[in-house]
Short mmCIF file of C-alpha atoms in Angstrom, two decimals:
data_model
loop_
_atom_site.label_atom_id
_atom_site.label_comp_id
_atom_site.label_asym_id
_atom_site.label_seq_id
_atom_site.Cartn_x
_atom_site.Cartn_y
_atom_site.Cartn_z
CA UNK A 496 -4.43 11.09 15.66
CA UNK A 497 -2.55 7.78 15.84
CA UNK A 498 -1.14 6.69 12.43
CA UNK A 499 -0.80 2.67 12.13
CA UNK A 500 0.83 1.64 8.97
CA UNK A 501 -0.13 -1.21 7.24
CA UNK A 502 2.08 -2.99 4.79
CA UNK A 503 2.70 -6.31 3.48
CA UNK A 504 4.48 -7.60 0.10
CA UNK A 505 2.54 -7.88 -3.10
CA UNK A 506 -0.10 -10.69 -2.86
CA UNK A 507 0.57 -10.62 1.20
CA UNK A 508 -3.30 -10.21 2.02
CA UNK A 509 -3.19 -6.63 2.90
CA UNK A 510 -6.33 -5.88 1.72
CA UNK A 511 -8.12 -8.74 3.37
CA UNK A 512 -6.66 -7.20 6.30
CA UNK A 513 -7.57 -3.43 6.15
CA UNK A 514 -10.92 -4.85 5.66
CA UNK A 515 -10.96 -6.55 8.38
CA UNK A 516 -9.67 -3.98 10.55
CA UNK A 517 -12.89 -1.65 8.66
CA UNK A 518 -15.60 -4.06 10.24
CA UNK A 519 -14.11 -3.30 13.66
CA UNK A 520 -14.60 0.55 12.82
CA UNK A 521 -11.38 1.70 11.67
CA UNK A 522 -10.92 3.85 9.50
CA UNK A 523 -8.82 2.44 6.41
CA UNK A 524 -7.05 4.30 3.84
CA UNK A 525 -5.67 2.62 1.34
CA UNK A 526 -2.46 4.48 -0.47
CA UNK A 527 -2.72 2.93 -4.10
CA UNK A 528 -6.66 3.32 -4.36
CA UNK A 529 -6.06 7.14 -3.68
CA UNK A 530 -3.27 7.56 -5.55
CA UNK A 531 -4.64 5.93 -8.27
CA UNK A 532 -7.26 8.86 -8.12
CA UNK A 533 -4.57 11.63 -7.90
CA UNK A 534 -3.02 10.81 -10.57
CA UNK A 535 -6.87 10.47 -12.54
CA UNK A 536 -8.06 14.04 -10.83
CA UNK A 537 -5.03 16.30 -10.53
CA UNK A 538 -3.45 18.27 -13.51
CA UNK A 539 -0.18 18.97 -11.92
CA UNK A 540 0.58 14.86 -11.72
CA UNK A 541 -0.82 14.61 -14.84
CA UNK A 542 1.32 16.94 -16.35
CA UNK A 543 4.46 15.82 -14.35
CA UNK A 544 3.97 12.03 -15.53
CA UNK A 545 3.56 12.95 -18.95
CA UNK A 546 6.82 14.75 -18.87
CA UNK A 547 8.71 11.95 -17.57
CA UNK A 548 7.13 8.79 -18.89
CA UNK A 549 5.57 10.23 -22.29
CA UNK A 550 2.35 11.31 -23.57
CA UNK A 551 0.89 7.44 -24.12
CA UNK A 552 0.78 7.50 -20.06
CA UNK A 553 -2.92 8.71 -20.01
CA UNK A 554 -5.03 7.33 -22.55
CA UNK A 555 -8.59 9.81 -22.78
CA UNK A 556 -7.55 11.73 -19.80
CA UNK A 557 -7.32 8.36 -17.89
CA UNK A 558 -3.85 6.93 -16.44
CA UNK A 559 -2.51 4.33 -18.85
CA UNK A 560 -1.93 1.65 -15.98
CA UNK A 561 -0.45 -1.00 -18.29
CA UNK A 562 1.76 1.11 -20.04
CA UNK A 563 3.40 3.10 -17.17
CA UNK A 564 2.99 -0.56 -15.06
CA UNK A 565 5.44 -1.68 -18.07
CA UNK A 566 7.85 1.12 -17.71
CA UNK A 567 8.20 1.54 -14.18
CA UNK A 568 8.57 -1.94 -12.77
CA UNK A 569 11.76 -2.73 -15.37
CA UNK A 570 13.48 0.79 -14.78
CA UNK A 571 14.08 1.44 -11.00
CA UNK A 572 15.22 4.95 -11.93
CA UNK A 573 11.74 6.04 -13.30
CA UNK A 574 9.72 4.37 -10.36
CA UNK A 575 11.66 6.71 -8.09
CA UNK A 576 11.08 9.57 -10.05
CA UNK A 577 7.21 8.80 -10.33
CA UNK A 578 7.40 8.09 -6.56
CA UNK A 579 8.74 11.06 -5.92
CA UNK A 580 5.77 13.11 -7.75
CA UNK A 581 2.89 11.09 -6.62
CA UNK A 582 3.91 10.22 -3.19
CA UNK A 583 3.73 13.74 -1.77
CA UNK A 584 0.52 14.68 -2.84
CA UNK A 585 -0.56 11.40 -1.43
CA UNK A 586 1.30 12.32 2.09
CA UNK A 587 -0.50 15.99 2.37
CA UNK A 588 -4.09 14.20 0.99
CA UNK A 589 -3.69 11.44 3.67
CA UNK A 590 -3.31 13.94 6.42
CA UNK A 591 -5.89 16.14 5.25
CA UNK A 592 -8.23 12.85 5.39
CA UNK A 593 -6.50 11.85 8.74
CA UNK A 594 -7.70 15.03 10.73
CA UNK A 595 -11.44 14.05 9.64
CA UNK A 596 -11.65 10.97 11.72
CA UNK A 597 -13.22 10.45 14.90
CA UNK A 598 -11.66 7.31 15.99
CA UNK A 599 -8.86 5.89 18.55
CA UNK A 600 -6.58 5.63 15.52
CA UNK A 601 -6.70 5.07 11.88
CA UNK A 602 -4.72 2.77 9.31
CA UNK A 603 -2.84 4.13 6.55
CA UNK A 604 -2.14 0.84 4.14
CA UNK A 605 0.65 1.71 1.97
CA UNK A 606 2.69 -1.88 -0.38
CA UNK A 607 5.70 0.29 -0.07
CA UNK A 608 6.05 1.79 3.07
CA UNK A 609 9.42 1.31 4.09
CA UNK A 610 10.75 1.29 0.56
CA UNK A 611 9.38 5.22 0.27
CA UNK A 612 10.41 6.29 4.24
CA UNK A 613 6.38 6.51 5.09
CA UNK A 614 6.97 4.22 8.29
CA UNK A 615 8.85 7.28 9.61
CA UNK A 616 5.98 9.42 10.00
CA UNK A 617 3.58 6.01 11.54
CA UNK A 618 3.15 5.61 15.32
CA UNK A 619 3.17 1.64 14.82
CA UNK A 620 3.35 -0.39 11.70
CA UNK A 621 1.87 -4.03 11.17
CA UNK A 622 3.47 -5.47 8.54
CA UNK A 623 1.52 -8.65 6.53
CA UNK A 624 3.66 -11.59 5.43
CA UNK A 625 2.45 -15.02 3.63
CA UNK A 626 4.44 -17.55 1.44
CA UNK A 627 5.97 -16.36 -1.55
CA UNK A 628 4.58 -19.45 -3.18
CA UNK A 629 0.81 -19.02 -1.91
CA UNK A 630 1.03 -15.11 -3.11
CA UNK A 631 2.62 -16.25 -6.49
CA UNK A 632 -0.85 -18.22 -6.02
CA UNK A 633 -3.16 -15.26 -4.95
CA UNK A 634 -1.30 -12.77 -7.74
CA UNK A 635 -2.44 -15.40 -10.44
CA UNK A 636 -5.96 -15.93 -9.47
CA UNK A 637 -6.49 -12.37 -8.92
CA UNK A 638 -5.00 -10.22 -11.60
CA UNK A 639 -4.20 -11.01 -15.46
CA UNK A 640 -0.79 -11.76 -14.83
CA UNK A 641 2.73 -13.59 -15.60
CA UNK A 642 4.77 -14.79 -12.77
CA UNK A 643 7.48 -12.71 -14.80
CA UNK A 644 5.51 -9.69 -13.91
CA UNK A 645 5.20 -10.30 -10.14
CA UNK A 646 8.52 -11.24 -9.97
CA UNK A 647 9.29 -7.20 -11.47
CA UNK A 648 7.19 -6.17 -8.80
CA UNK A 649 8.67 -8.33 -5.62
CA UNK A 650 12.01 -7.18 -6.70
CA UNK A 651 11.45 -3.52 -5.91
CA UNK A 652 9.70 -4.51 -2.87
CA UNK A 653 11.78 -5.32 0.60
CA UNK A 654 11.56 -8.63 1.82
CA UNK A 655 9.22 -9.77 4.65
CA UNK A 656 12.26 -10.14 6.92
CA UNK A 657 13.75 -6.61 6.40
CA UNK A 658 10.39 -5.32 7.01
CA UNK A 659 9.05 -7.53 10.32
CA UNK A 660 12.64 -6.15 12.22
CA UNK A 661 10.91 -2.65 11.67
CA UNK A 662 7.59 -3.81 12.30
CA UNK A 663 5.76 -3.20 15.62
CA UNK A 664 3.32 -6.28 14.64
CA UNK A 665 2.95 -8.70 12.44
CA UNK A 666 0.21 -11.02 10.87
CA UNK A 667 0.56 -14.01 9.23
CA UNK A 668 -1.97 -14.06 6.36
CA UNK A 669 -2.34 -18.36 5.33
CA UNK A 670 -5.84 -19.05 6.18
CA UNK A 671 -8.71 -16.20 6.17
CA UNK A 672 -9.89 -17.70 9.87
CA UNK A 673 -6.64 -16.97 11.79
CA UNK A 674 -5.77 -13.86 9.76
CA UNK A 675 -9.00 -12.36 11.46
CA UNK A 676 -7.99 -13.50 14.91
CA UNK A 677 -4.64 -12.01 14.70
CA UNK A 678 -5.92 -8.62 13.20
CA UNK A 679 -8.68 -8.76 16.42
CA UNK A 680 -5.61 -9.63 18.62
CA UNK A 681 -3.33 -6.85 17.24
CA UNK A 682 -6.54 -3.96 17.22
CA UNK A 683 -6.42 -4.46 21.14
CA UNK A 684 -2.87 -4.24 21.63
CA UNK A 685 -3.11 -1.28 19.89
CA UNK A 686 -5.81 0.57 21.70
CA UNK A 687 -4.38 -0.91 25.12
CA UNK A 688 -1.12 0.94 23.55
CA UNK A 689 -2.47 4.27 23.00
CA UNK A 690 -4.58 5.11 25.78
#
């Protein structure tokens, strides 16, 4: 199975994107969303994160998002730690997925791809990039938010420069109309590429 990664900054459109990519009928999986659901589901994350970030990180069984959001985003040490229990599980339940699909190739979006070595184990990698300014924008609009908090966030990200030299394509998310285009534009490259 061909494995085209799919990252873009915080607030870079990545979503819109994957979505995108869905209506053309391929399969999407989105890291966070199923990591999110690891660390709900399985007792050995559970267990891990309590013992590094304290027992207020689940709240009735459920991951404490704000709380460990707090932590981890103002202590780069921790984040790598928690990376480095939830990422795995999220590697060995992506493949599992993977092998289920009957398609040309499937996305894998991940915010952090590069920043956790995931790019490594992608045939191709789009990366999304947008103003800093018009995600600041998006970031607002969208989540219950401080510009001080996406700022925590951007700073343990890699810049859209650092990641487009790696990048096999990339897609310039400013209006919804061209963003589609592009991601039609860069789905046959692709399949041209792999057959």
């Amino acid at each position: 199975m061909t494995v085209v990664g799919l990252t873009g900054g915080i607030g870079s459109g990545k979503t819109t994107v994957a979505k995108t990519f869905k209506t053309l009928g391929v399969p999407v999986y989105i890291a966070d969303v199923e990591a999110k659901k690891l660390m709900n589901r399985s007792k050995i994350i559970k267990r891990k994160l309590i013992a590094l970030l304290g027992e207020d990180t689940y709240v009735d069984g459920k991951l404490n998002r704000p709380y460990v959001a707090n932590i981890i985003f103002n202590d780069a040490t921790l984040l790598k730690k928690m990376n480095a229990i939830v990422h795995p599980k999220v590697a060995s339940h992506f493949k599992r997925w993977a092998n289920k699909q009957n398609a040309p190739y499937v996305i894998k979006e991940v915010a952090i791809l590069f920043e956790n070595g995931g790019h490594k184990a992608c045939d191709y990698v789009i990366t999304v990039t947008a103003p800093k300014a018009l995600r600041v924008e998006r970031l607002l609009k969208r989540d219950n938010t401080s510009k001080e908090k996406i700022e925590a966030i951007m700073k343990n990200q890699w810049s859209d420069s650092k990641k487009v030299k790696l990048s096999d394509f990339v897609i310039v998310n400013k209006t919804l109309e061209k963003t589609m285009a592009q991601v039609v534009k860069v789905h046959k490259q692709i399949l041209k590429r792999i057959q």
